[in-house]
mmCIF file with all atom_site columns, C-alpha atoms in Angstrom:
data_model
loop_
_atom_site.group_PDB
_atom_site.id
_atom_site.type_symbol
_atom_site.label_atom_id
_atom_site.label_alt_id
_atom_site.label_comp_id
_atom_site.label_asym_id
_atom_site.label_entity_id
_atom_site.label_seq_id
_atom_site.pdbx_PDB_ins_code
_atom_site.Cartn_x
_atom_site.Cartn_y
_atom_site.Cartn_z
_atom_site.occupancy
_atom_site.B_iso_or_equiv
_atom_site.pdbx_formal_charge
_atom_site.auth_seq_id
_atom_site.auth_comp_id
_atom_site.auth_asym_id
_atom_site.auth_atom_id
_atom_site.pdbx_PDB_model_num
ATOM 1   C CA . UNK H 1 1   ? -0.239  -0.322 0.033  1.00 66.00 ? 270 UNK H CA 1
ATOM 2   C CA . UNK H 1 2   ? 1.698   3.132  -1.481 1.00 81.00 ? 271 UNK H CA 1
ATOM 3   C CA . UNK H 1 3   ? 1.197   6.108  0.128  1.00 86.00 ? 272 UNK H CA 1
ATOM 4   C CA . UNK H 1 4   ? -0.557  9.007  -2.446 1.00 87.00 ? 273 UNK H CA 1
ATOM 5   C CA . UNK H 1 5   ? 1.505   10.753 -5.368 1.00 91.00 ? 274 UNK H CA 1
ATOM 6   C CA . UNK H 1 6   ? 1.629   14.207 -5.065 1.00 92.00 ? 275 UNK H CA 1
ATOM 7   C CA . UNK H 1 7   ? -0.969  14.880 -7.507 1.00 93.00 ? 276 UNK H CA 1
ATOM 8   C CA . UNK H 1 8   ? -3.407  11.937 -5.702 1.00 92.00 ? 277 UNK H CA 1
ATOM 9   C CA . UNK H 1 9   ? -2.574  13.449 -2.670 1.00 91.00 ? 278 UNK H CA 1
ATOM 10  C CA . UNK H 1 10  ? -4.000  17.249 -4.146 1.00 93.00 ? 279 UNK H CA 1
ATOM 11  C CA . UNK H 1 11  ? -6.676  15.324 -5.367 1.00 94.00 ? 280 UNK H CA 1
ATOM 12  C CA . UNK H 1 12  ? -7.797  13.481 -2.646 1.00 92.00 ? 281 UNK H CA 1
ATOM 13  C CA . UNK H 1 13  ? -7.352  16.535 -0.805 1.00 93.00 ? 282 UNK H CA 1
ATOM 14  C CA . UNK H 1 14  ? -10.244 18.551 -2.793 1.00 94.00 ? 283 UNK H CA 1
ATOM 15  C CA . UNK H 1 15  ? -12.311 15.224 -2.342 1.00 94.00 ? 284 UNK H CA 1
ATOM 16  C CA . UNK H 1 16  ? -11.903 16.157 1.598  1.00 94.00 ? 285 UNK H CA 1
ATOM 17  C CA . UNK H 1 17  ? -12.761 19.245 1.263  1.00 94.00 ? 286 UNK H CA 1
ATOM 18  C CA . UNK H 1 18  ? -15.942 18.634 -1.237 1.00 95.00 ? 287 UNK H CA 1
ATOM 19  C CA . UNK H 1 19  ? -16.908 16.110 1.265  1.00 95.00 ? 288 UNK H CA 1
ATOM 20  C CA . UNK H 1 20  ? -16.603 18.280 4.459  1.00 94.00 ? 289 UNK H CA 1
ATOM 21  C CA . UNK H 1 21  ? -18.845 20.280 2.972  1.00 94.00 ? 290 UNK H CA 1
ATOM 22  C CA . UNK H 1 22  ? -21.262 18.082 1.374  1.00 95.00 ? 291 UNK H CA 1
ATOM 23  C CA . UNK H 1 23  ? -21.451 16.415 5.179  1.00 94.00 ? 292 UNK H CA 1
ATOM 24  C CA . UNK H 1 24  ? -22.029 19.749 6.946  1.00 94.00 ? 293 UNK H CA 1
ATOM 25  C CA . UNK H 1 25  ? -24.246 21.143 4.683  1.00 93.00 ? 294 UNK H CA 1
ATOM 26  C CA . UNK H 1 26  ? -26.506 17.482 5.246  1.00 94.00 ? 295 UNK H CA 1
ATOM 27  C CA . UNK H 1 27  ? -26.013 18.160 8.826  1.00 92.00 ? 296 UNK H CA 1
ATOM 28  C CA . UNK H 1 28  ? -27.252 21.520 8.570  1.00 92.00 ? 297 UNK H CA 1
ATOM 29  C CA . UNK H 1 29  ? -30.374 19.801 6.373  1.00 91.00 ? 298 UNK H CA 1
ATOM 30  C CA . UNK H 1 30  ? -31.281 17.399 8.742  1.00 89.00 ? 299 UNK H CA 1
ATOM 31  C CA . UNK H 1 31  ? -31.247 19.567 11.938 1.00 87.00 ? 300 UNK H CA 1
ATOM 32  C CA . UNK H 1 32  ? -33.562 22.002 10.237 1.00 86.00 ? 301 UNK H CA 1
ATOM 33  C CA . UNK H 1 33  ? -35.924 18.692 8.442  1.00 86.00 ? 302 UNK H CA 1
ATOM 34  C CA . UNK H 1 34  ? -35.880 17.660 12.566 1.00 86.00 ? 303 UNK H CA 1
ATOM 35  C CA . UNK H 1 35  ? -37.451 20.880 12.927 1.00 78.00 ? 304 UNK H CA 1
ATOM 36  C CA . UNK H 1 36  ? -39.852 20.973 10.302 1.00 80.00 ? 305 UNK H CA 1
ATOM 37  C CA . UNK H 1 37  ? -42.651 18.060 11.822 1.00 81.00 ? 306 UNK H CA 1
ATOM 38  C CA . UNK H 1 38  ? -43.428 21.255 14.487 1.00 80.00 ? 307 UNK H CA 1
ATOM 39  C CA . UNK H 1 39  ? -43.568 23.959 12.641 1.00 80.00 ? 308 UNK H CA 1
ATOM 40  C CA . UNK H 1 40  ? -45.549 21.939 9.686  1.00 80.00 ? 309 UNK H CA 1
ATOM 41  C CA . UNK H 1 41  ? -48.263 20.546 11.954 1.00 82.00 ? 310 UNK H CA 1
ATOM 42  C CA . UNK H 1 42  ? -48.613 24.253 13.202 1.00 88.00 ? 311 UNK H CA 1
ATOM 43  C CA . UNK H 1 43  ? -49.504 25.553 9.730  1.00 88.00 ? 312 UNK H CA 1
ATOM 44  C CA . UNK H 1 44  ? -51.922 22.639 9.058  1.00 86.00 ? 313 UNK H CA 1
ATOM 45  C CA . UNK H 1 45  ? -53.595 23.498 12.373 1.00 91.00 ? 314 UNK H CA 1
ATOM 46  C CA . UNK H 1 46  ? -53.644 27.160 11.776 1.00 91.00 ? 315 UNK H CA 1
ATOM 47  C CA . UNK H 1 47  ? -54.956 26.252 8.036  1.00 92.00 ? 316 UNK H CA 1
ATOM 48  C CA . UNK H 1 48  ? -57.234 23.628 8.816  1.00 92.00 ? 317 UNK H CA 1
ATOM 49  C CA . UNK H 1 49  ? -58.880 26.425 11.038 1.00 94.00 ? 318 UNK H CA 1
ATOM 50  C CA . UNK H 1 50  ? -59.325 28.742 8.634  1.00 93.00 ? 319 UNK H CA 1
ATOM 51  C CA . UNK H 1 51  ? -60.879 26.654 6.232  1.00 94.00 ? 320 UNK H CA 1
ATOM 52  C CA . UNK H 1 52  ? -63.646 26.196 9.104  1.00 92.00 ? 321 UNK H CA 1
ATOM 53  C CA . UNK H 1 53  ? -64.054 29.636 9.927  1.00 91.00 ? 322 UNK H CA 1
ATOM 54  C CA . UNK H 1 54  ? -64.691 30.701 5.980  1.00 90.00 ? 323 UNK H CA 1
ATOM 55  C CA . UNK H 1 55  ? -66.650 27.100 5.311  1.00 90.00 ? 324 UNK H CA 1
ATOM 56  C CA . UNK H 1 56  ? -68.782 28.427 8.168  1.00 86.00 ? 325 UNK H CA 1
ATOM 57  C CA . UNK H 1 57  ? -69.012 32.380 7.385  1.00 82.00 ? 326 UNK H CA 1
ATOM 58  C CA . UNK H 1 58  ? -69.847 31.287 3.366  1.00 85.00 ? 327 UNK H CA 1
ATOM 59  C CA . UNK H 1 59  ? -72.847 28.789 4.915  1.00 86.00 ? 328 UNK H CA 1
ATOM 60  C CA . UNK H 1 60  ? -76.240 29.538 3.109  1.00 86.00 ? 329 UNK H CA 1
ATOM 61  C CA . UNK H 1 61  ? -78.090 29.708 6.206  1.00 86.00 ? 330 UNK H CA 1
ATOM 62  C CA . UNK H 1 62  ? -76.190 33.246 6.844  1.00 84.00 ? 331 UNK H CA 1
ATOM 63  C CA . UNK H 1 63  ? -78.129 34.675 4.016  1.00 86.00 ? 332 UNK H CA 1
ATOM 64  C CA . UNK H 1 64  ? -81.837 33.738 5.338  1.00 90.00 ? 333 UNK H CA 1
ATOM 65  C CA . UNK H 1 65  ? -83.606 36.946 6.101  1.00 93.00 ? 334 UNK H CA 1
ATOM 66  C CA . UNK H 1 66  ? -84.608 37.642 9.686  1.00 93.00 ? 335 UNK H CA 1
ATOM 67  C CA . UNK H 1 67  ? -88.171 37.248 8.184  1.00 94.00 ? 336 UNK H CA 1
ATOM 68  C CA . UNK H 1 68  ? -87.650 33.792 6.612  1.00 94.00 ? 337 UNK H CA 1
ATOM 69  C CA . UNK H 1 69  ? -85.567 32.322 9.968  1.00 92.00 ? 338 UNK H CA 1
ATOM 70  C CA . UNK H 1 70  ? -88.969 33.910 12.111 1.00 92.00 ? 339 UNK H CA 1
ATOM 71  C CA . UNK H 1 71  ? -91.277 31.607 9.636  1.00 90.00 ? 340 UNK H CA 1
ATOM 72  C CA . UNK H 1 72  ? -89.270 28.526 10.562 1.00 89.00 ? 341 UNK H CA 1
ATOM 73  C CA . UNK H 1 73  ? -88.799 29.096 14.117 1.00 86.00 ? 342 UNK H CA 1
ATOM 74  C CA . UNK H 1 74  ? -93.370 29.432 14.179 1.00 84.00 ? 343 UNK H CA 1
ATOM 75  C CA . UNK H 1 75  ? -92.712 25.963 12.296 1.00 83.00 ? 344 UNK H CA 1
ATOM 76  C CA . UNK H 1 76  ? -90.529 25.243 15.497 1.00 77.00 ? 345 UNK H CA 1
ATOM 77  C CA . UNK H 1 77  ? -92.581 26.756 18.335 1.00 74.00 ? 346 UNK H CA 1
ATOM 78  C CA . UNK H 1 78  ? -94.516 23.825 20.771 1.00 64.00 ? 347 UNK H CA 1
ATOM 79  C CA . UNK H 1 79  ? -97.962 24.594 19.724 1.00 66.00 ? 348 UNK H CA 1
ATOM 80  C CA . UNK H 1 80  ? -97.002 23.547 15.823 1.00 63.00 ? 349 UNK H CA 1
ATOM 81  C CA . UNK H 1 81  ? -95.147 20.644 16.393 1.00 57.00 ? 350 UNK H CA 1
ATOM 82  C CA . UNK H 1 82  ? -97.224 17.305 16.493 1.00 56.00 ? 351 UNK H CA 1
ATOM 83  C CA . UNK H 1 83  ? -94.419 15.395 18.689 1.00 56.00 ? 352 UNK H CA 1
ATOM 84  C CA . UNK H 1 84  ? -92.891 16.250 21.943 1.00 56.00 ? 353 UNK H CA 1
ATOM 85  C CA . UNK H 1 85  ? -89.213 17.197 22.259 1.00 55.00 ? 354 UNK H CA 1
ATOM 86  C CA . UNK H 1 86  ? -86.879 17.223 24.743 1.00 56.00 ? 355 UNK H CA 1
ATOM 87  C CA . UNK H 1 87  ? -84.879 19.800 23.601 1.00 57.00 ? 356 UNK H CA 1
ATOM 88  C CA . UNK H 1 88  ? -87.545 22.598 23.251 1.00 60.00 ? 357 UNK H CA 1
ATOM 89  C CA . UNK H 1 89  ? -86.790 24.616 20.047 1.00 64.00 ? 358 UNK H CA 1
ATOM 90  C CA . UNK H 1 90  ? -86.243 28.266 21.394 1.00 72.00 ? 359 UNK H CA 1
ATOM 91  C CA . UNK H 1 91  ? -84.157 27.338 23.674 1.00 74.00 ? 360 UNK H CA 1
ATOM 92  C CA . UNK H 1 92  ? -82.081 25.334 21.201 1.00 81.00 ? 361 UNK H CA 1
ATOM 93  C CA . UNK H 1 93  ? -82.506 27.524 18.125 1.00 84.00 ? 362 UNK H CA 1
ATOM 94  C CA . UNK H 1 94  ? -81.458 30.588 20.320 1.00 85.00 ? 363 UNK H CA 1
ATOM 95  C CA . UNK H 1 95  ? -77.886 29.353 21.088 1.00 86.00 ? 364 UNK H CA 1
ATOM 96  C CA . UNK H 1 96  ? -77.284 28.811 17.378 1.00 86.00 ? 365 UNK H CA 1
ATOM 97  C CA . UNK H 1 97  ? -76.046 32.572 16.557 1.00 87.00 ? 366 UNK H CA 1
ATOM 98  C CA . UNK H 1 98  ? -76.542 36.230 17.468 1.00 90.00 ? 367 UNK H CA 1
ATOM 99  C CA . UNK H 1 99  ? -78.929 37.013 14.846 1.00 91.00 ? 368 UNK H CA 1
ATOM 100 C CA . UNK H 1 100 ? -81.118 33.576 15.132 1.00 90.00 ? 369 UNK H CA 1
ATOM 101 C CA . UNK H 1 101 ? -81.058 34.278 19.326 1.00 92.00 ? 370 UNK H CA 1
ATOM 102 C CA . UNK H 1 102 ? -82.299 37.861 18.210 1.00 93.00 ? 371 UNK H CA 1
ATOM 103 C CA . UNK H 1 103 ? -85.204 36.547 15.901 1.00 93.00 ? 372 UNK H CA 1
ATOM 104 C CA . UNK H 1 104 ? -85.912 33.905 18.663 1.00 90.00 ? 373 UNK H CA 1
ATOM 105 C CA . UNK H 1 105 ? -86.694 36.336 21.107 1.00 91.00 ? 374 UNK H CA 1
ATOM 106 C CA . UNK H 1 106 ? -89.252 38.382 18.882 1.00 90.00 ? 375 UNK H CA 1
ATOM 107 C CA . UNK H 1 107 ? -91.040 35.633 18.256 1.00 86.00 ? 376 UNK H CA 1
ATOM 108 C CA . UNK H 1 108 ? -93.273 35.884 21.088 1.00 84.00 ? 377 UNK H CA 1
ATOM 109 C CA . UNK H 1 109 ? -95.049 32.254 20.509 1.00 80.00 ? 378 UNK H CA 1
ATOM 110 C CA . UNK H 1 110 ? -92.175 30.641 20.476 1.00 80.00 ? 379 UNK H CA 1
ATOM 111 C CA . UNK H 1 111 ? -92.101 31.663 24.571 1.00 79.00 ? 380 UNK H CA 1
ATOM 112 C CA . UNK H 1 112 ? -95.926 31.519 24.652 1.00 79.00 ? 381 UNK H CA 1
ATOM 113 C CA . UNK H 1 113 ? -96.633 28.161 25.919 1.00 72.00 ? 382 UNK H CA 1
ATOM 114 C CA . UNK H 1 114 ? -94.636 26.241 28.544 1.00 70.00 ? 383 UNK H CA 1
ATOM 115 C CA . UNK H 1 115 ? -94.773 22.561 27.422 1.00 65.00 ? 384 UNK H CA 1
ATOM 116 C CA . UNK H 1 116 ? -93.153 19.862 30.277 1.00 70.00 ? 385 UNK H CA 1
ATOM 117 C CA . UNK H 1 117 ? -91.691 16.427 29.350 1.00 68.00 ? 386 UNK H CA 1
ATOM 118 C CA . UNK H 1 118 ? -92.460 13.300 31.990 1.00 79.00 ? 387 UNK H CA 1
ATOM 119 C CA . UNK H 1 119 ? -90.808 10.346 30.705 1.00 79.00 ? 388 UNK H CA 1
ATOM 120 C CA . UNK H 1 120 ? -92.581 7.414  32.245 1.00 75.00 ? 389 UNK H CA 1
#
């Protein structure tokens, strides 16, 4: 196993320098990649929340006028329903949104009777 010639030494030194730079670059990239999952999970959470909020704000039910909601709520009043419900419409309707609450509170027929439920 003869020692390398001067030309081979220069070539090997260049290969060693390139390899050293490549190792340092790979170590840096690996360190960055190891931090990426947390960052990506955080970004995914933000994007998912934005998507949910956007879909909720764009939902067609939000375009109904107060008059239409009022008529729908009247149909949900205890006097119009043929079956007893455990969750009474005035209470559940009024918890959906601020707009629904204002319309439900203004619909006096929703609040004009009391229904009691006695399980057998």
